[in-house]
PDB file of C-alpha atoms in Angstrom:
ATOM      1  CA  MET A 217      -0.288  -0.145  -0.161  1.00 75.00           C
ATOM      2  CA  ILE A 218       0.778   4.031  -0.580  1.00 87.00           C
ATOM      3  CA  LYS A 219       1.726   5.543   2.368  1.00 86.00           C
ATOM      4  CA  SER A 220       0.917   8.832   1.667  1.00 89.00           C
ATOM      5  CA  LEU A 221      -2.607   7.523   0.129  1.00 91.00           C
ATOM      6  CA  ASP A 222      -4.385   8.175   3.858  1.00 90.00           C
ATOM      7  CA  LYS A 223      -6.925  10.664   3.536  1.00 91.00           C
ATOM      8  CA  GLY A 224      -9.621   7.718   2.625  1.00 92.00           C
ATOM      9  CA  LYS A 225      -9.878   3.894   3.348  1.00 94.00           C
ATOM     10  CA  TRP A 226      -7.856   1.428   2.547  1.00 94.00           C
ATOM     11  CA  THR A 227      -9.598  -2.605   1.860  1.00 92.00           C
ATOM     12  CA  ARG A 228      -8.445  -5.751   0.891  1.00 92.00           C
ATOM     13  CA  PRO A 229     -10.805  -7.383  -1.621  1.00 90.00           C
ATOM     14  CA  THR A 230      -8.880 -10.577  -2.305  1.00 88.00           C
ATOM     15  CA  ASP A 231      -4.988 -11.334  -1.315  1.00 89.00           C
ATOM     16  CA  LYS A 232      -3.515 -10.132  -4.814  1.00 91.00           C
ATOM     17  CA  SER A 233      -5.247  -6.796  -4.564  1.00 93.00           C
ATOM     18  CA  ALA A 234      -5.559  -3.454  -2.009  1.00 94.00           C
ATOM     19  CA  VAL A 235      -8.368  -0.657  -3.441  1.00 95.00           C
ATOM     20  CA  TYR A 236      -7.740   2.871  -2.166  1.00 96.00           C
ATOM     21  CA  ILE A 237     -11.112   4.942  -2.086  1.00 96.00           C
ATOM     22  CA  GLU A 238     -11.154   8.874  -1.660  1.00 95.00           C
ATOM     23  CA  ILE A 239     -14.480  10.323  -1.318  1.00 93.00           C
ATOM     24  CA  GLU A 240     -14.888  13.937   0.438  1.00 90.00           C
ATOM     25  CA  PRO A 241     -17.679  14.230   2.401  1.00 89.00           C
ATOM     26  CA  GLY A 242     -21.201  15.887   0.661  1.00 89.00           C
ATOM     27  CA  LYS A 243     -19.613  15.162  -2.758  1.00 90.00           C
ATOM     28  CA  ARG A 244     -20.808  12.518  -5.606  1.00 92.00           C
ATOM     29  CA  TRP A 245     -17.111  12.054  -7.220  1.00 93.00           C
ATOM     30  CA  GLY A 246     -13.796  11.279  -5.917  1.00 94.00           C
ATOM     31  CA  ILE A 247     -10.868   8.692  -6.777  1.00 96.00           C
ATOM     32  CA  ARG A 248     -10.073   5.009  -6.499  1.00 95.00           C
ATOM     33  CA  VAL A 249      -6.988   3.588  -6.685  1.00 96.00           C
ATOM     34  CA  THR A 250      -6.915  -0.471  -6.876  1.00 95.00           C
ATOM     35  CA  LEU A 251      -3.016  -1.964  -6.772  1.00 95.00           C
ATOM     36  CA  TYR A 252      -2.589  -5.313  -8.224  1.00 95.00           C
ATOM     37  CA  GLU A 253       0.109  -7.340  -8.542  1.00 91.00           C
ATOM     38  CA  ASN A 254       2.225  -6.371 -11.295  1.00 92.00           C
ATOM     39  CA  HIS A 255      -0.273  -2.442 -12.266  1.00 96.00           C
ATOM     40  CA  ALA A 256      -2.248  -0.530 -10.703  1.00 96.00           C
ATOM     41  CA  LYS A 257      -5.486   0.968 -11.547  1.00 96.00           C
ATOM     42  CA  VAL A 258      -6.252   4.897 -10.929  1.00 96.00           C
ATOM     43  CA  GLU A 259      -9.804   6.318 -11.085  1.00 95.00           C
ATOM     44  CA  ALA A 260     -12.055   9.268 -10.998  1.00 94.00           C
ATOM     45  CA  VAL A 261     -15.187   7.606  -9.691  1.00 94.00           C
ATOM     46  CA  GLN A 262     -18.428   8.636  -9.008  1.00 91.00           C
ATOM     47  CA  GLY A 263     -19.701   7.111  -5.780  1.00 87.00           C
ATOM     48  CA  GLU A 264     -17.731   3.825  -4.256  1.00 84.00           C
ATOM     49  CA  LYS A 265     -19.532   0.844  -6.169  1.00 84.00           C
ATOM     50  CA  THR A 266     -19.191   3.147  -9.531  1.00 81.00           C
ATOM     51  CA  VAL A 267     -17.866   0.252 -11.961  1.00 82.00           C
ATOM     52  CA  TRP A 268     -16.432   1.705 -15.604  1.00 75.00           C
ATOM     53  CA  TYR A 269     -16.095  -0.534 -18.084  1.00 81.00           C
ATOM     54  CA  ASN A 270     -13.372   0.530 -21.258  1.00 84.00           C
ATOM     55  CA  ALA A 271     -13.788   3.820 -19.402  1.00 86.00           C
ATOM     56  CA  PRO A 272     -12.338   6.938 -21.507  1.00 89.00           C
ATOM     57  CA  LYS A 273      -8.624   8.109 -20.245  1.00 91.00           C
ATOM     58  CA  ARG A 274      -9.883  10.799 -18.654  1.00 92.00           C
ATOM     59  CA  TYR A 275     -11.772   8.792 -15.994  1.00 94.00           C
ATOM     60  CA  SER A 276      -9.539   5.191 -15.782  1.00 94.00           C
ATOM     61  CA  THR A 277      -5.822   4.865 -16.092  1.00 95.00           C
ATOM     62  CA  ILE A 278      -3.611   2.010 -16.165  1.00 96.00           C
ATOM     63  CA  VAL A 279      -0.299   2.522 -14.389  1.00 97.00           C
ATOM     64  CA  THR A 280       2.472  -0.413 -15.330  1.00 97.00           C
ATOM     65  CA  PRO A 281       5.817  -0.549 -13.430  1.00 96.00           C
ATOM     66  CA  PRO A 282       8.498   2.097 -14.297  1.00 96.00           C
ATOM     67  CA  THR A 283      10.429   0.974 -17.519  1.00 96.00           C
ATOM     68  CA  ILE A 284      14.559   0.733 -17.411  1.00 96.00           C
ATOM     69  CA  PHE A 285      14.716   4.052 -18.457  1.00 97.00           C
ATOM     70  CA  GLU A 286      11.925   5.626 -16.148  1.00 96.00           C
ATOM     71  CA  LYS A 287      14.090   4.100 -13.179  1.00 95.00           C
ATOM     72  CA  LEU A 288      17.398   5.242 -14.728  1.00 97.00           C
ATOM     73  CA  ARG A 289      15.402   8.787 -14.190  1.00 96.00           C
ATOM     74  CA  GLY A 290      14.621   7.744 -10.449  1.00 97.00           C
ATOM     75  CA  ILE A 291      10.903   7.414 -10.900  1.00 96.00           C
ATOM     76  CA  SER A 292       9.456   4.739  -8.844  1.00 95.00           C
ATOM     77  CA  PHE A 293       6.339   3.002  -9.328  1.00 96.00           C
ATOM     78  CA  GLU A 294       4.766   4.637  -6.741  1.00 95.00           C
ATOM     79  CA  ASP A 295       5.623   8.321  -8.157  1.00 96.00           C
ATOM     80  CA  LYS A 296       3.981   7.204 -11.577  1.00 97.00           C
ATOM     81  CA  VAL A 297       0.849   6.233  -8.982  1.00 96.00           C
ATOM     82  CA  LEU A 298       0.830   9.342  -7.037  1.00 96.00           C
ATOM     83  CA  ALA A 299       1.453  11.396 -10.251  1.00 96.00           C
ATOM     84  CA  GLU A 300      -2.091   9.825 -11.696  1.00 97.00           C
ATOM     85  CA  VAL A 301      -3.963   9.777  -8.212  1.00 96.00           C
ATOM     86  CA  GLU A 302      -3.242  14.118  -8.545  1.00 96.00           C
ATOM     87  CA  GLU A 303      -4.818  13.990 -12.035  1.00 96.00           C
ATOM     88  CA  LYS A 304      -8.242  11.816 -11.174  1.00 95.00           C
ATOM     89  CA  ARG A 305      -8.105  14.375  -8.177  1.00 94.00           C
ATOM     90  CA  ARG A 306      -8.365  17.506 -10.724  1.00 94.00           C
ATOM     91  CA  VAL A 307     -11.162  15.467 -12.676  1.00 94.00           C
ATOM     92  CA  ALA A 308     -13.408  14.909  -9.630  1.00 93.00           C
ATOM     93  CA  ALA A 309     -13.174  17.813  -8.561  1.00 92.00           C
ATOM     94  CA  GLU A 310     -14.220  19.229 -11.992  1.00 92.00           C
ATOM     95  CA  GLU A 311     -17.242  16.612 -11.858  1.00 91.00           C
ATOM     96  CA  ASN A 312     -18.304  17.981  -8.436  1.00 89.00           C
ATOM     97  CA  GLY A 313     -18.160  21.163  -9.700  1.00 86.00           C
ATOM     98  CA  SER A 314     -15.378  22.626  -7.114  1.00 70.00           C
ATOM     99  CA  PRO A 315     -11.928  22.724  -9.233  1.00 63.00           C
ATOM    100  CA  SER A 316      -9.724  23.198  -5.916  1.00 57.00           C
ATOM    101  CA  TYR A 317     -11.726  20.805  -3.493  1.00 47.00           C
ATOM    102  CA  PHE A 318      -8.832  18.499  -3.174  1.00 51.00           C
ATOM    103  CA  MET A 319      -6.518  20.960  -3.484  1.00 52.00           C
ATOM    104  CA  GLU A 320      -7.091  23.352  -0.662  1.00 51.00           C
ATOM    105  CA  SER A 321      -6.470  20.272   2.055  1.00 49.00           C
ATOM    106  CA  GLU A 322      -2.944  20.006   1.106  1.00 48.00           C
ATOM    107  CA  ASP A 323      -2.308  23.886   2.048  1.00 46.00           C
ATOM    108  CA  ASN A 324      -2.897  22.901   5.546  1.00 43.00           C
TER     109      ASN A 324
END
């Protein structure tokens, strides 16, 4: 699990996956990060039970482990996941109608 994802809740639906859900109170849209053995799926979701099938990249992205070139530049798997999390937080904020709604808590 990624330690810096601590505003939401983590669950372990199976032995080989972990799911992180972060939805601000009173809002409909949030993010979901599903960690698998060899990749992660980062999504902007409308509620905890939302399921995307072939969702547009704006809402759902598969994050793969870093390539050898990314590793040489010092980019880790966690860095790649966190970059996508920030992008999906922006999408969720836009869908909620408040583009700065995730950003306010980062300044504190």
